[in-house]
Short mmCIF file of C-alpha atoms in Angstrom, two decimals:
data_model
loop_
_atom_site.label_atom_id
_atom_site.label_comp_id
_atom_site.label_asym_id
_atom_site.label_seq_id
_atom_site.Cartn_x
_atom_site.Cartn_y
_atom_site.Cartn_z
CA MET A 328 -113.27 265.27 27.65
CA ALA A 329 -114.42 268.52 26.03
CA ASN A 330 -115.47 266.60 22.93
CA LEU A 331 -117.43 264.11 25.06
CA VAL A 332 -119.24 266.98 26.78
CA ASP A 333 -120.07 268.50 23.39
CA TYR A 334 -121.27 265.11 22.17
CA ILE A 335 -123.61 264.78 25.15
CA LYS A 336 -124.88 268.33 24.61
CA SER A 337 -125.52 267.56 20.94
CA THR A 338 -127.95 264.77 21.90
CA ARG A 339 -130.27 267.48 23.32
CA PRO A 340 -130.45 266.20 26.91
CA TRP A 341 -132.80 269.04 27.85
CA THR A 342 -135.52 267.47 25.71
CA VAL A 343 -135.36 264.35 27.87
CA ALA A 344 -136.90 266.45 30.64
CA PHE A 345 -140.16 266.56 28.65
CA SER A 346 -140.55 262.80 28.65
CA ALA A 347 -139.26 262.55 32.23
CA LEU A 348 -141.98 264.97 33.34
CA ILE A 349 -144.66 262.93 31.60
CA TYR A 350 -143.30 259.70 33.07
CA MET A 351 -143.20 261.17 36.58
CA LEU A 352 -146.76 262.48 36.29
CA GLY A 353 -147.78 258.86 35.71
CA VAL A 354 -145.83 257.87 38.83
CA PHE A 355 -147.39 260.61 40.95
CA ALA A 356 -150.85 259.63 39.75
CA ALA A 357 -150.23 256.12 41.11
CA VAL A 358 -149.04 257.59 44.41
CA ARG A 359 -152.11 259.85 44.60
CA LEU A 360 -154.39 256.84 44.12
CA GLY A 361 -152.76 255.19 47.11
CA LEU A 362 -151.26 252.28 45.22
CA GLY A 363 -148.16 250.49 46.46
CA ILE A 364 -145.07 252.02 44.83
CA SER A 365 -141.70 250.50 43.94
CA TYR A 366 -139.27 253.39 43.92
CA LEU A 367 -136.44 251.15 42.70
CA LEU A 368 -138.40 250.22 39.58
CA VAL A 369 -139.44 253.85 39.09
CA GLY A 370 -135.78 254.88 39.12
CA LEU A 371 -134.66 252.13 36.76
CA GLY A 372 -137.53 252.92 34.41
CA LEU A 373 -136.70 256.62 34.43
CA ALA A 374 -133.07 255.88 33.54
CA GLY A 375 -134.16 253.51 30.76
CA GLU A 376 -136.60 256.09 29.40
CA ALA A 377 -133.84 258.73 29.35
CA LEU A 378 -131.55 256.42 27.38
CA VAL A 379 -134.25 255.51 24.86
CA HIS A 380 -135.17 259.17 24.39
CA THR A 381 -131.49 259.99 23.83
CA MET A 382 -131.30 257.22 21.23
CA VAL A 383 -134.33 258.71 19.47
CA ASN A 384 -132.68 262.15 19.38
CA MET A 385 -129.48 260.67 17.95
CA PHE A 386 -131.30 258.80 15.20
CA ASN A 387 -133.33 261.93 14.45
CA ASP A 388 -130.12 263.89 13.84
CA TYR A 389 -128.68 261.02 11.81
CA PHE A 390 -131.66 260.73 9.47
CA ASP A 391 -132.22 264.48 9.21
CA PHE A 392 -128.61 264.84 8.09
CA LYS A 393 -128.78 261.94 5.64
CA LEU A 394 -132.03 263.22 4.10
CA GLY A 395 -130.92 266.85 3.89
CA PHE A 396 -133.20 268.35 6.53
CA ASP A 397 -130.14 269.35 8.56
CA SER A 398 -127.59 270.88 6.21
CA ALA A 399 -125.90 273.68 8.17
CA PRO A 400 -124.91 274.18 11.82
CA SER A 401 -127.58 275.78 13.98
CA PRO A 402 -126.85 278.99 15.91
CA VAL A 403 -128.81 277.68 18.91
CA ARG A 404 -127.62 274.07 19.35
CA LEU A 405 -124.77 271.71 18.62
CA HIS A 406 -125.37 269.15 15.90
CA PRO A 407 -123.31 265.96 16.35
CA ILE A 408 -122.43 265.73 12.65
CA LEU A 409 -122.64 269.29 11.32
CA ASN A 410 -120.51 270.65 14.16
CA GLY A 411 -117.86 268.03 13.49
CA ILE A 412 -118.28 266.15 16.77
CA THR A 413 -118.70 262.72 15.20
CA LYS A 414 -119.23 260.99 11.87
CA PRO A 415 -122.63 259.72 10.66
CA CYS A 416 -121.62 256.06 10.95
CA ASN A 417 -120.38 256.60 14.50
CA LEU A 418 -123.54 258.46 15.48
CA ARG A 419 -125.65 255.55 14.23
CA ARG A 420 -123.46 253.06 16.09
CA ASP A 421 -123.63 255.05 19.32
CA ALA A 422 -127.39 255.47 19.01
CA ILE A 423 -127.80 251.70 18.80
CA ALA A 424 -125.56 251.25 21.86
CA VAL A 425 -127.53 253.81 23.89
CA GLY A 426 -130.81 252.18 22.88
CA LEU A 427 -129.55 248.74 23.89
CA ALA A 428 -128.46 250.14 27.25
CA GLY A 429 -132.00 251.46 27.76
CA LEU A 430 -133.48 248.10 26.79
CA SER A 431 -131.15 246.31 29.22
CA LEU A 432 -132.69 248.34 32.03
CA GLY A 433 -136.08 247.29 30.69
CA VAL A 434 -134.99 243.66 31.01
CA ALA A 435 -133.92 244.30 34.59
CA VAL A 436 -137.27 245.88 35.44
CA THR A 437 -139.04 242.93 33.82
CA VAL A 438 -137.05 240.45 35.91
CA LEU A 439 -137.75 242.48 39.05
CA GLY A 440 -141.50 242.16 38.68
CA ARG A 441 -142.92 244.29 35.87
CA PRO A 442 -143.36 241.85 32.96
CA LEU A 443 -144.79 244.49 30.61
CA ALA A 444 -141.80 246.81 30.97
CA MET A 445 -140.22 245.59 27.73
CA VAL A 446 -143.51 246.05 25.89
CA PHE A 447 -143.57 249.71 26.91
CA GLY A 448 -139.93 250.09 25.94
CA LEU A 449 -140.44 248.57 22.50
CA ILE A 450 -143.50 250.75 21.89
CA GLY A 451 -141.39 253.81 22.72
CA ILE A 452 -138.62 252.69 20.37
CA PHE A 453 -141.09 251.99 17.57
CA PHE A 454 -142.66 255.45 17.76
CA GLY A 455 -139.35 257.24 18.37
CA TYR A 456 -137.29 255.47 15.72
CA GLY A 457 -140.21 255.37 13.31
CA TYR A 458 -140.58 259.13 13.61
CA SER A 459 -137.34 259.69 11.65
CA ASP A 460 -136.54 256.52 9.70
CA PRO A 461 -137.92 257.14 6.19
CA ARG A 462 -139.03 253.50 5.93
CA ILE A 463 -141.70 254.32 8.52
CA GLY A 464 -141.42 258.09 8.45
CA PHE A 465 -144.14 259.45 10.73
CA LYS A 466 -142.38 262.80 10.44
CA TYR A 467 -142.52 262.85 6.65
CA ARG A 468 -146.10 261.64 6.21
CA ALA A 469 -147.97 264.21 8.32
CA LEU A 470 -148.21 261.66 11.14
CA GLY A 471 -145.66 263.13 13.54
CA ASP A 472 -148.36 265.12 15.33
CA LEU A 473 -150.24 261.88 15.96
CA ALA A 474 -147.34 259.52 16.70
CA TYR A 475 -145.67 261.79 19.23
CA PRO A 476 -148.69 262.41 21.51
CA LEU A 477 -149.64 258.73 21.37
CA SER A 478 -146.15 257.69 22.44
CA MET A 479 -146.18 260.17 25.32
CA VAL A 480 -149.59 259.04 26.56
CA VAL A 481 -148.20 255.50 26.60
CA LEU A 482 -145.14 256.78 28.48
CA ALA A 483 -147.34 258.20 31.25
CA GLU A 484 -149.02 254.81 31.54
CA ALA A 485 -145.56 253.22 31.69
CA GLY A 486 -144.65 255.42 34.66
CA PHE A 487 -147.92 254.49 36.35
CA TYR A 488 -147.36 250.78 35.68
CA LEU A 489 -143.71 250.62 36.72
CA ALA A 490 -144.57 252.44 39.94
CA SER A 491 -147.60 250.38 40.89
CA GLY A 492 -147.74 247.23 38.76
CA ARG A 493 -151.24 248.23 37.65
CA LEU A 494 -152.66 249.25 34.28
CA LEU A 495 -155.43 251.80 34.75
CA PRO A 496 -156.88 254.56 32.53
CA GLU A 497 -155.70 257.15 35.06
CA GLY A 498 -152.16 256.43 33.90
CA LEU A 499 -153.01 257.35 30.33
CA LEU A 500 -154.50 260.65 31.45
CA ALA A 501 -151.84 261.64 33.97
CA GLY A 502 -149.46 263.43 31.59
CA LEU A 503 -151.98 265.13 29.33
CA PRO A 504 -151.12 268.81 30.03
CA VAL A 505 -147.45 268.25 29.16
CA VAL A 506 -148.24 265.88 26.28
CA ILE A 507 -150.48 268.51 24.70
CA ALA A 508 -148.08 271.38 25.38
CA THR A 509 -145.10 269.53 23.87
CA GLU A 510 -147.18 268.70 20.80
CA GLY A 511 -147.23 272.49 20.47
CA VAL A 512 -143.41 272.46 20.40
CA LEU A 513 -143.39 269.91 17.60
CA PHE A 514 -146.07 271.71 15.62
CA ALA A 515 -144.36 275.09 15.99
CA ASN A 516 -141.23 273.54 14.50
CA TYR A 517 -143.19 272.14 11.54
CA TRP A 518 -145.03 275.41 11.07
CA ARG A 519 -141.83 277.44 10.91
CA ASP A 520 -140.16 274.97 8.52
CA THR A 521 -143.14 274.46 6.19
CA ASP A 522 -141.40 275.67 3.03
CA ARG A 523 -138.15 273.82 3.71
CA ASP A 524 -139.93 270.57 4.52
CA ARG A 525 -142.06 270.80 1.38
CA SER A 526 -138.98 271.41 -0.78
CA LEU A 527 -137.39 268.24 0.63
CA GLY A 528 -140.46 266.09 0.02
CA ALA A 529 -141.74 265.87 3.60
CA ARG A 530 -145.44 266.33 4.30
CA THR A 531 -146.40 267.75 7.69
CA LEU A 532 -149.62 268.72 9.40
CA ALA A 533 -148.68 272.39 9.10
CA GLN A 534 -148.58 271.99 5.31
CA VAL A 535 -151.93 270.24 5.28
CA LEU A 536 -153.59 272.93 7.39
CA GLY A 537 -152.07 276.00 5.76
CA PRO A 538 -151.19 279.27 7.56
CA ARG A 539 -154.65 280.22 8.88
CA LEU A 540 -155.64 276.80 10.20
CA SER A 541 -152.12 276.28 11.58
CA ALA A 542 -152.58 279.39 13.72
CA ALA A 543 -155.93 278.05 14.92
CA TYR A 544 -154.48 274.60 15.66
CA TYR A 545 -151.58 276.05 17.63
CA ALA A 546 -153.97 278.20 19.69
CA ALA A 547 -156.18 275.16 20.33
CA VAL A 548 -153.16 273.18 21.57
CA LEU A 549 -152.23 275.86 24.10
CA LEU A 550 -155.80 276.21 25.33
CA ALA A 551 -156.27 272.45 25.54
CA SER A 552 -153.14 272.05 27.67
CA LEU A 553 -154.58 274.50 30.21
CA ALA A 554 -158.09 273.07 30.02
CA SER A 555 -156.78 269.55 30.64
CA VAL A 556 -155.42 270.65 34.03
CA VAL A 557 -158.87 271.84 35.05
CA VAL A 558 -160.45 268.60 33.85
CA LEU A 559 -157.94 266.41 35.70
CA VAL A 560 -158.42 268.40 38.90
CA THR A 561 -162.19 268.13 38.50
CA ILE A 562 -162.11 264.33 38.19
CA GLY A 563 -159.72 264.08 41.14
CA LEU A 564 -156.62 262.78 39.38
CA TYR A 565 -154.75 266.01 40.13
CA PRO A 566 -154.97 267.82 43.48
CA VAL A 567 -156.40 271.33 43.67
CA LEU A 568 -152.85 272.59 44.25
CA SER A 569 -152.03 271.68 40.65
CA LEU A 570 -154.24 274.55 39.55
CA VAL A 571 -151.20 276.72 40.25
CA SER A 572 -150.07 275.61 36.78
CA LEU A 573 -152.76 277.87 35.31
CA ALA A 574 -150.38 280.73 36.09
CA SER A 575 -148.62 279.64 32.88
CA ALA A 576 -151.63 281.02 30.97
CA ALA A 577 -149.90 284.41 30.94
CA TYR A 578 -146.98 282.92 29.02
CA ALA A 579 -149.40 281.06 26.74
CA ALA A 580 -151.06 284.37 25.91
CA LYS A 581 -147.67 285.77 24.88
CA LEU A 582 -147.14 282.79 22.59
CA LEU A 583 -150.57 283.29 21.04
CA ARG A 584 -149.76 286.92 20.25
CA GLU A 585 -146.47 285.93 18.64
CA SER A 586 -148.03 283.16 16.59
CA MET A 587 -150.82 285.40 15.32
CA ALA A 588 -148.23 288.00 14.35
CA GLY A 589 -146.37 285.36 12.34
CA ARG A 590 -143.24 285.48 14.51
CA LEU A 591 -142.37 281.80 14.18
CA GLU A 592 -138.56 281.74 14.28
CA LYS A 593 -138.28 281.03 18.01
CA LEU A 594 -141.82 279.82 18.63
CA ASP A 595 -140.80 276.18 19.13
CA PHE A 596 -138.19 277.13 21.74
CA GLU A 597 -140.62 279.44 23.55
CA THR A 598 -143.32 276.76 23.49
CA ALA A 599 -140.79 274.40 25.06
CA VAL A 600 -140.35 276.90 27.89
CA TYR A 601 -144.14 276.95 28.33
CA SER A 602 -144.22 273.14 28.39
CA TYR A 603 -141.61 273.02 31.13
CA LEU A 604 -143.49 275.69 33.08
CA ILE A 605 -146.90 274.04 33.05
CA GLY A 606 -145.38 270.60 33.66
CA PHE A 607 -143.24 271.55 36.62
CA LEU A 608 -146.08 273.52 38.20
CA VAL A 609 -148.47 270.58 37.86
CA LEU A 610 -145.85 268.26 39.34
CA ALA A 611 -145.08 270.69 42.16
CA GLY A 612 -148.77 270.86 43.05
CA MET A 613 -148.96 267.07 43.16
CA ALA A 614 -145.81 266.82 45.29
CA LEU A 615 -147.00 269.46 47.75
CA SER A 616 -150.34 267.72 48.14
CA LEU A 617 -148.52 264.57 49.24
CA ALA A 618 -146.28 266.36 51.75
#
């Protein structure tokens, strides 16, 4: 049992909360627009999304190990292979099984009245699997910072669609603050690992930009995540109560100071905390407005 718990921990379940937040912002946008909502399909879709995201994390660890990007245990997280929890072939097998379980829920949602559910699921798998598999290799071709936000924007639309059965541009916009903030997590990771990634033959946006422009890009990401809240409140997609999320600007300012000082070692983790903060505050504002 202890090994199973460690195995689950090694799949980074806390990262699934990012995509769950984005998905639920799409759902809440549909509720705010007064559309009819199927809570059963929302729940099934959320479970399927969590399984697909877990599959993506497992394949990411598998390919990073095989390609040499992960070569030693991390002091901050369990690695399924490097910490001796499972073997590479078993990790790949289990990732496929988890992904198929997620797709089976997509089939169920399709049968229950959302015919495009499988399309959304396959798009998510394409971007997620393609991020790490070197045959597609978004991560290694300086495309990770494009592929990830695109997949998350589509995920928000998926939440909107599964909730309401409608495809509207509001769904694409609903998760923007968290999408932008979590792009900051990804970029901070690339920025910190620039030298290692270059030595292993990977090309990332942080390498392309260089140190000075990387600092400017990271600052722009933080500012854009906050500005997007204001824009979405202004156009009426978010309620005024969601402006409470601007309280996270104080934490963003701390991150800016650290990035400008070149303290990058924990910047990805701290940006993740910021992403959770702004996302939960936006969602709380939306929930309170519906109470």
